Coordinates of C-alpha atoms in Angstrom, one line a residue:
M1 CA 16.5 12.4 6.4
A2 CA 14.9 9.3 4.7
K3 CA 12.2 9.4 2.2
V4 CA 9.7 6.6 2.9
K5 CA 7.0 5.2 0.7
V6 CA 4.4 2.7 2.1
H7 CA 2.4 0.7 -0.4
V8 CA -0.7 -0.9 1.1
F9 CA -3.0 -3.4 -0.6
L10 CA -5.7 -5.9 0.4
K11 CA -4.3 -9.3 0.8
P12 CA -4.9 -11.9 -1.9
G13 CA -8.4 -13.5 -1.4
V14 CA -9.9 -10.4 0.2
L15 CA -12.6 -9.0 -2.0
D16 CA -11.4 -5.6 -3.5
V17 CA -14.7 -3.8 -4.3
Q18 CA -12.9 -0.7 -5.6
G19 CA -10.7 -2.8 -7.8
K20 CA -13.6 -4.6 -9.3
A21 CA -15.3 -1.2 -10.0
V22 CA -12.2 0.1 -11.7
E23 CA -11.9 -3.1 -13.7
G24 CA -15.5 -2.8 -14.9
A25 CA -15.2 0.8 -15.7
L26 CA -12.0 0.2 -17.8
K27 CA -13.7 -2.7 -19.6
G28 CA -16.7 -0.4 -20.2
L29 CA -14.3 2.1 -21.9
G30 CA -12.9 -0.4 -24.2
W31 CA -10.0 -2.0 -22.4
A32 CA -11.3 -5.5 -22.6
G33 CA -7.9 -7.0 -21.6
V34 CA -7.9 -5.6 -18.0
A35 CA -8.2 -8.2 -15.3
N36 CA -7.6 -8.6 -11.6
A37 CA -7.5 -4.9 -10.9
R38 CA -6.6 -4.0 -7.3
V39 CA -6.8 -0.6 -5.6
G40 CA -4.4 0.3 -2.8
K41 CA -2.9 3.3 -1.1
L42 CA 0.4 5.0 -1.2
I43 CA 1.7 6.9 1.8
E44 CA 4.7 9.0 1.5
F45 CA 6.5 10.9 4.2
D46 CA 10.0 12.2 5.3
L47 CA 11.5 10.6 8.4
D48 CA 14.2 12.2 10.4
G49 CA 15.9 11.5 13.6
V50 CA 15.7 7.7 13.6
E51 CA 18.6 5.2 13.2
D52 CA 16.7 2.6 11.2
P53 CA 13.9 4.2 9.0
Q54 CA 12.9 0.8 7.6
A55 CA 12.2 -0.6 11.1
E56 CA 10.4 2.5 12.2
A57 CA 8.2 2.4 9.1
K58 CA 7.4 -1.2 9.8
K59 CA 6.3 -0.3 13.3
M60 CA 4.1 2.5 11.8
C61 CA 2.4 0.0 9.4
E62 CA 1.8 -2.5 12.1
Q63 CA 0.3 0.1 14.5
L64 CA -1.5 2.4 12.2
L65 CA -0.9 2.5 8.4
A66 CA -2.2 -1.0 7.5
N67 CA -4.9 -3.3 8.8
T68 CA -2.6 -6.3 8.9
V69 CA -5.6 -8.7 9.2
I70 CA -6.7 -7.9 5.6
E71 CA -3.9 -5.7 4.1
S72 CA -0.3 -6.3 3.3
Y73 CA 2.3 -3.6 2.8
R74 CA 5.6 -2.9 1.1
I75 CA 8.1 -0.3 2.4
E76 CA 10.6 1.7 0.2
V77 CA 13.3 3.9 1.9
A78 CA 15.4 6.2 -0.1

């Protein structure tokens, strides 16, 4: 069984409204050095019964987990 983590973020150049809100809030709380905050999502799951977990996770990202027009993703398999 493989442990899979998929990290999904908006592509560079796509406005990250949540990231800007987090950045503004952190600055408002006194962390003036915060810049370029980006908010993404982490999807974790166990994957069993496949020969190549990395390839299967890539198919999942392309079909469902990431909107590849505006998002990029990174897969970790352990």
